[in-house]
PDB file of C-alpha atoms in Angstrom:
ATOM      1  CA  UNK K   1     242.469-112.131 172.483  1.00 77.00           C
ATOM      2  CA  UNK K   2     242.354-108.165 172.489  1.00 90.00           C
ATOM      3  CA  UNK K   3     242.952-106.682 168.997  1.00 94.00           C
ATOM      4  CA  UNK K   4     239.827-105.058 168.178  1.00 97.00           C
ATOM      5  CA  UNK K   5     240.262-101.289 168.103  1.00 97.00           C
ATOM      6  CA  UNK K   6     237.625 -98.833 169.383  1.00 97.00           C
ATOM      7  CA  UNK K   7     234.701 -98.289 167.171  1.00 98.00           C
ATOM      8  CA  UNK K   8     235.292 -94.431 167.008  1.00 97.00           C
ATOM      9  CA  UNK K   9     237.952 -92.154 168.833  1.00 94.00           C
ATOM     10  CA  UNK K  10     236.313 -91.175 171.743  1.00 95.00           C
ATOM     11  CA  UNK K  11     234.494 -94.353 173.163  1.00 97.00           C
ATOM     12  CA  UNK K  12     234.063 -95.223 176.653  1.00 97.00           C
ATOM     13  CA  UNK K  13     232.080 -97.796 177.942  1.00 97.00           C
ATOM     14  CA  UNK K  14     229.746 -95.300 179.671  1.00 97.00           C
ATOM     15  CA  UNK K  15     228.495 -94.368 175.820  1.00 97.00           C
ATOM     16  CA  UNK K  16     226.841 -97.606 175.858  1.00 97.00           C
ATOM     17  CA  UNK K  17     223.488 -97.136 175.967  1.00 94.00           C
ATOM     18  CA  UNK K  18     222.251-100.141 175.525  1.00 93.00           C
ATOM     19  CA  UNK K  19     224.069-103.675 175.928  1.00 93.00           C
ATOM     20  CA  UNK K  20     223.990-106.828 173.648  1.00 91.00           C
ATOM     21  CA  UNK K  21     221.240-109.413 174.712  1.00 91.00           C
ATOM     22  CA  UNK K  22     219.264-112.219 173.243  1.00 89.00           C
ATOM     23  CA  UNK K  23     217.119-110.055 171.717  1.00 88.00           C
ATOM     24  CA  UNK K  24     219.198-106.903 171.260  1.00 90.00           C
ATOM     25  CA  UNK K  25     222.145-108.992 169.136  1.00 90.00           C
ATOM     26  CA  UNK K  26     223.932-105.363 169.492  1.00 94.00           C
ATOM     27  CA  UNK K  27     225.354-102.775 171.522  1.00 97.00           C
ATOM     28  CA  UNK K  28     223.870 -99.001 171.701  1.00 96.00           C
ATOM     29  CA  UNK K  29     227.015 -96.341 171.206  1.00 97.00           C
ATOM     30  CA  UNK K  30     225.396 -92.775 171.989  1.00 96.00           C
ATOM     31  CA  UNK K  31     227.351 -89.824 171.350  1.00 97.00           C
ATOM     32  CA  UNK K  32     228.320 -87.108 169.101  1.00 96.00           C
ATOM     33  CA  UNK K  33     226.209 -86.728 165.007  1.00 95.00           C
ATOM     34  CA  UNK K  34     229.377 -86.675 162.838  1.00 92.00           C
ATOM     35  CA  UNK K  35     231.659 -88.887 164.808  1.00 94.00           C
ATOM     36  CA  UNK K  36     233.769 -91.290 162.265  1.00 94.00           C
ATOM     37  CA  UNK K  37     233.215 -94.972 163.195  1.00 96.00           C
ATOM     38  CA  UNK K  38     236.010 -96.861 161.872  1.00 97.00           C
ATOM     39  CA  UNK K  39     236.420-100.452 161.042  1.00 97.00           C
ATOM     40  CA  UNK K  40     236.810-102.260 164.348  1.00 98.00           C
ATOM     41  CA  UNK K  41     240.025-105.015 162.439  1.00 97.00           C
ATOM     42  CA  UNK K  42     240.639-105.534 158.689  1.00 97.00           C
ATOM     43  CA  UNK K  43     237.473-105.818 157.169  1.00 98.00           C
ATOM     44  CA  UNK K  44     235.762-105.997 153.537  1.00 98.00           C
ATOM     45  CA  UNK K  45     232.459-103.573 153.214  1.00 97.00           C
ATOM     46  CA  UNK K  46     230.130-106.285 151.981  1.00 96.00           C
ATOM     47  CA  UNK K  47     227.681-103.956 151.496  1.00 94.00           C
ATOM     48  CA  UNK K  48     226.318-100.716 152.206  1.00 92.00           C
ATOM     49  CA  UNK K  49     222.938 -99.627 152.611  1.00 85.00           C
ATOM     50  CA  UNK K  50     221.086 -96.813 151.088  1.00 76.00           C
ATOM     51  CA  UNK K  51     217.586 -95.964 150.581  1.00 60.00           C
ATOM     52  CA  UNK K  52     218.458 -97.761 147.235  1.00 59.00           C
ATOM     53  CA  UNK K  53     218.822-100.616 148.583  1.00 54.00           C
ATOM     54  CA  UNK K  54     216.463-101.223 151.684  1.00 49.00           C
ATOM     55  CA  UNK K  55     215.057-103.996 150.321  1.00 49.00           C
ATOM     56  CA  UNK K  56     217.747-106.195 150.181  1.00 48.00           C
ATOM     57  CA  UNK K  57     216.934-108.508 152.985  1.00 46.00           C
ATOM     58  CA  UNK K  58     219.400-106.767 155.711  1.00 42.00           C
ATOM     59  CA  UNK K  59     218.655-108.335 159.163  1.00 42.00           C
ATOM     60  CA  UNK K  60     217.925-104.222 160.567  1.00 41.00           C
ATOM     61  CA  UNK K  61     216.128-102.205 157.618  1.00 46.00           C
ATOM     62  CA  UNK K  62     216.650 -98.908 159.404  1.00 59.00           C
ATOM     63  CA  UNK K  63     218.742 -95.722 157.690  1.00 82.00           C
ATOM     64  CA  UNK K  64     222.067 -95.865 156.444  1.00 91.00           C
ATOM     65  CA  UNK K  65     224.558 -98.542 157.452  1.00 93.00           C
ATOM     66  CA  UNK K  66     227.323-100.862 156.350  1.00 96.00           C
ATOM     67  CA  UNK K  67     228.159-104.060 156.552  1.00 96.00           C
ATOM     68  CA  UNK K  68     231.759-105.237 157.487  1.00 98.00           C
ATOM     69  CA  UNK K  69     233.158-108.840 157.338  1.00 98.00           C
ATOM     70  CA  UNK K  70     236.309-109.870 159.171  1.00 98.00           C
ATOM     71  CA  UNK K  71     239.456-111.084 157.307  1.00 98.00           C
ATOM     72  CA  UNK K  72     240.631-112.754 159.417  1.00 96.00           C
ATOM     73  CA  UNK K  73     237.579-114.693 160.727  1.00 96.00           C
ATOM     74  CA  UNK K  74     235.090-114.174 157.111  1.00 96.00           C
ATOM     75  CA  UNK K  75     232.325-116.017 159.999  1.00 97.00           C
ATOM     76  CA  UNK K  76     232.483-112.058 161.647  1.00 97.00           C
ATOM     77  CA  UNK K  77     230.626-109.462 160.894  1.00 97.00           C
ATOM     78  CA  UNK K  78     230.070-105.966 162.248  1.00 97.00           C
ATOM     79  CA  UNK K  79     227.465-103.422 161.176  1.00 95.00           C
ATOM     80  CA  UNK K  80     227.131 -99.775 162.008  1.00 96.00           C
ATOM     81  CA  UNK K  81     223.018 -98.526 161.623  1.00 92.00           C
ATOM     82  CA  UNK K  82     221.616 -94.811 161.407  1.00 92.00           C
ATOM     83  CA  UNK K  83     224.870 -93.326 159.832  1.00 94.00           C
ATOM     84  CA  UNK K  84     225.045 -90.549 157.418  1.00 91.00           C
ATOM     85  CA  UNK K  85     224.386 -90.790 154.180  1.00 87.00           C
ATOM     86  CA  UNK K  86     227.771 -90.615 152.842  1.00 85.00           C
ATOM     87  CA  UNK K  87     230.034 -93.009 152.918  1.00 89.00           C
ATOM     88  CA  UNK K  88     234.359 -92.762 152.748  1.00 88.00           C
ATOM     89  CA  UNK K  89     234.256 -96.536 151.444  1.00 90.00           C
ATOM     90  CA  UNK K  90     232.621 -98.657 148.887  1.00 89.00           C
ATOM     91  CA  UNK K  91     231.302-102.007 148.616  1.00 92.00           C
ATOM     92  CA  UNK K  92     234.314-104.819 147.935  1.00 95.00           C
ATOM     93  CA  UNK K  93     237.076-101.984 149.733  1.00 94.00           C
ATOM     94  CA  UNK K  94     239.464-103.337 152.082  1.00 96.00           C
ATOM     95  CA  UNK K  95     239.822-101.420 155.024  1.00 95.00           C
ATOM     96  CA  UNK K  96     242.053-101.690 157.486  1.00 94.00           C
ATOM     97  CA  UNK K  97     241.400-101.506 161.663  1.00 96.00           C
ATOM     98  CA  UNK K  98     241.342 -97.617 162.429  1.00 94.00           C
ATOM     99  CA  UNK K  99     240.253 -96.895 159.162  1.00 93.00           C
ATOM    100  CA  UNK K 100     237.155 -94.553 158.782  1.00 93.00           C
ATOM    101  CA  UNK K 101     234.058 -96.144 157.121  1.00 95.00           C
ATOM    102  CA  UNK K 102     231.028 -94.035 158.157  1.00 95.00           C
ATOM    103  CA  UNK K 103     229.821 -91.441 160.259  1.00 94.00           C
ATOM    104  CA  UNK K 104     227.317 -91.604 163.683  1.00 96.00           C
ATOM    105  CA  UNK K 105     224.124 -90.098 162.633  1.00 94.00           C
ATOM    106  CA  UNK K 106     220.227 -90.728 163.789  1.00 92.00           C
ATOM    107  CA  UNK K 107     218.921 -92.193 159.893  1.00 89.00           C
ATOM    108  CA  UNK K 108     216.105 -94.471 160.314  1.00 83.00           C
ATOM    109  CA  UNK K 109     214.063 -95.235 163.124  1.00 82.00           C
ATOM    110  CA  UNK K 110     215.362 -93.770 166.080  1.00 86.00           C
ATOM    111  CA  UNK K 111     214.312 -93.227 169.593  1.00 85.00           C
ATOM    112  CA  UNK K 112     214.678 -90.052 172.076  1.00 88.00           C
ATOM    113  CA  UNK K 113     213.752 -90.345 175.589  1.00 88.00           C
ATOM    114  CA  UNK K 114     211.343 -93.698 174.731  1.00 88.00           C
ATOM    115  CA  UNK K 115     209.678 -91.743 171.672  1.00 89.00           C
ATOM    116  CA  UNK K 116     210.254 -91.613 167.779  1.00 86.00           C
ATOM    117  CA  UNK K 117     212.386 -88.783 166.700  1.00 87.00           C
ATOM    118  CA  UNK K 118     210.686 -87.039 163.674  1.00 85.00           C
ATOM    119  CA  UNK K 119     212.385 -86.244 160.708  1.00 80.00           C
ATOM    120  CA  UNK K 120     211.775 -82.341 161.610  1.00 82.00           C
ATOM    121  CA  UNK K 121     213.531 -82.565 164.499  1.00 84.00           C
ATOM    122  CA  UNK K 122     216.697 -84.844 163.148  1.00 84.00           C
ATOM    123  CA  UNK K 123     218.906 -82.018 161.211  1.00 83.00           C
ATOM    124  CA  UNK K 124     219.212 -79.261 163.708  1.00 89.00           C
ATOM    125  CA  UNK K 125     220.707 -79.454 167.306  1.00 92.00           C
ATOM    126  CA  UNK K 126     221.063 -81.605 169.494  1.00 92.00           C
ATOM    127  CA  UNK K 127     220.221 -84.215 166.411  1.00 94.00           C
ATOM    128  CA  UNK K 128     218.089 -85.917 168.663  1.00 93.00           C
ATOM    129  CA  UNK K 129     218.081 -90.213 168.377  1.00 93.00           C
ATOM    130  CA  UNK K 130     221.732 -90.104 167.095  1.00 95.00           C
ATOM    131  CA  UNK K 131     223.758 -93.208 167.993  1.00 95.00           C
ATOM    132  CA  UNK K 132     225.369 -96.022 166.159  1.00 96.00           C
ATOM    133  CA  UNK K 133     223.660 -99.055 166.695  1.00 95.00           C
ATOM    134  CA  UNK K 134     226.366-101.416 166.393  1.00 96.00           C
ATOM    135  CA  UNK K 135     225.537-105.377 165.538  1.00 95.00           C
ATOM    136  CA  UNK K 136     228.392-107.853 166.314  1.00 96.00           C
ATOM    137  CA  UNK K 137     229.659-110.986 168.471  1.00 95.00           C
ATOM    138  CA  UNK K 138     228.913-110.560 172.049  1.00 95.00           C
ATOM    139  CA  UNK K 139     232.467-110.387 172.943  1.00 96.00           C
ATOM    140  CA  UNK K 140     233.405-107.761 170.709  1.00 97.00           C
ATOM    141  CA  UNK K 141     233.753-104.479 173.317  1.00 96.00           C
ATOM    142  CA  UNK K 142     235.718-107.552 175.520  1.00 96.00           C
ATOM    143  CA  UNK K 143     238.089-107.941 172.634  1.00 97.00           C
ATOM    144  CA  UNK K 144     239.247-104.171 172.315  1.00 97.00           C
ATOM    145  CA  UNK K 145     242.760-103.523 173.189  1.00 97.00           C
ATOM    146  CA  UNK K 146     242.276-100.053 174.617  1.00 96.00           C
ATOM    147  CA  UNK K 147     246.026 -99.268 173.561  1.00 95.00           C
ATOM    148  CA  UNK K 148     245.589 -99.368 170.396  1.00 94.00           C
ATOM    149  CA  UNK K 149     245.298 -95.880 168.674  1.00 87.00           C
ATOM    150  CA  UNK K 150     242.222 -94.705 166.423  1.00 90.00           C
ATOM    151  CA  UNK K 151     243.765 -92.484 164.369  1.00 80.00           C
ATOM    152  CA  UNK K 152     243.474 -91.829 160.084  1.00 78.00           C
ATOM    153  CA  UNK K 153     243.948 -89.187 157.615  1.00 78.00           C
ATOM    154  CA  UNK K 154     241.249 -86.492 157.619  1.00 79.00           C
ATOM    155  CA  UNK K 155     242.092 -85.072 154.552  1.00 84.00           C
ATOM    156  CA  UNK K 156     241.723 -88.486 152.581  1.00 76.00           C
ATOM    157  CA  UNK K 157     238.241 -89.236 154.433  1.00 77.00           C
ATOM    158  CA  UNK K 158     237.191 -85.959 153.187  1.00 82.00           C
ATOM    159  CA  UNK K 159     238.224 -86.640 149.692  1.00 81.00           C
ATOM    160  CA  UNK K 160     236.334 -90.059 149.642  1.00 76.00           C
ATOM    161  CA  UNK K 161     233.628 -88.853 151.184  1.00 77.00           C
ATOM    162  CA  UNK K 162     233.731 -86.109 148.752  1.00 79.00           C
ATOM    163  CA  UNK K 163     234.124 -88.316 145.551  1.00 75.00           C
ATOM    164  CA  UNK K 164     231.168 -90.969 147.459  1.00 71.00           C
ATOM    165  CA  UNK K 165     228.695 -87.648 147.734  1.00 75.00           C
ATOM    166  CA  UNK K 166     229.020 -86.944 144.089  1.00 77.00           C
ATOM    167  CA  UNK K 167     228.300 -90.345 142.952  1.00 69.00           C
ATOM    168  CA  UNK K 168     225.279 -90.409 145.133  1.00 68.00           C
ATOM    169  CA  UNK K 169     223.981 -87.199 143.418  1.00 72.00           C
ATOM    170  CA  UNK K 170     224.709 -88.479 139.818  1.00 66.00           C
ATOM    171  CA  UNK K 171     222.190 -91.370 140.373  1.00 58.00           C
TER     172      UNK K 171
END
């Protein structure tokens, strides 16, 4: 069944840049630092993580991410790795499919042209290594319904985003 929207906007299935396999339980999404990945169906955040919390056991310990689980199928997850630090969500949120919950960014361990990206060379153009690694179910890209629109309130993204920064300033 298709009714999975697109991770972001403006994917393709050319920005894959690298596929899901046995030992790459993920798919690659290269393409512009900033983009707003949005939740994929209805989700929960179940978590979020931080350099707070990179200890806690996540199966990729790379960067900023965050953890989605499906509501309609709890067995579903989907996470988004090397985001930017600031998040429009928080852990326990319901968001709905279309709904922004991070933005693409190159946190972590990241590759450029087969070689580490150093932190030097990660906050000034062309943000080299930045991608969203994105785990899931194999048949997730099969399951989006290309009709469906990805489209959300800037202003209210912003806000969150806003409200999120200062709360990760205060700690």
């Amino acid at each position: 069944m298709k009714n999975l929207c697109r991770p972001y906007k403006e994917f393709q299935l050319s920005q894959i840049t690298q596929g899901w396999s046995d030992q790459h339980k993920a798919f690659d999404l290269g393409y512009k630092y900033g983009t707003w990945l949005v939740a994929m169906e209805n989700c929960v955040v179940e978590n979020i993580m931080t350099a707070e919390n990179w200890d806690a056991g996540w199966e990729y310990e790379r960067g900023y991410g965050i953890l989605l689980r499906s509501i309609a199928n709890p067995e579903v997850k989907y996470s988004y790795w090397h985001c930017l630090p600031f998040f429009p969500v928080v852990k326990g949120m319901t968001v709905l499919r279309g709904e922004p919950v991070a933005q693409m960014g190159n946190s972590g361990f990241v590759l450029s042209n087969g070689k580490p990206v150093l932190m030097a060379d990660r906050l000034k153009p062309p943000y080299l290594g930045t991608h969203c690694h994105l785990s899931c179910p194999k048949d997730t890209i099969d399951r989006i319904d290309w009709n469906l629109e990805v489209k959300f309130d800037l202003l209210m993204v912003i806000y969150l985003t806003f409200q999120n920064m200062i709360n990760f300033f205060k700690k």
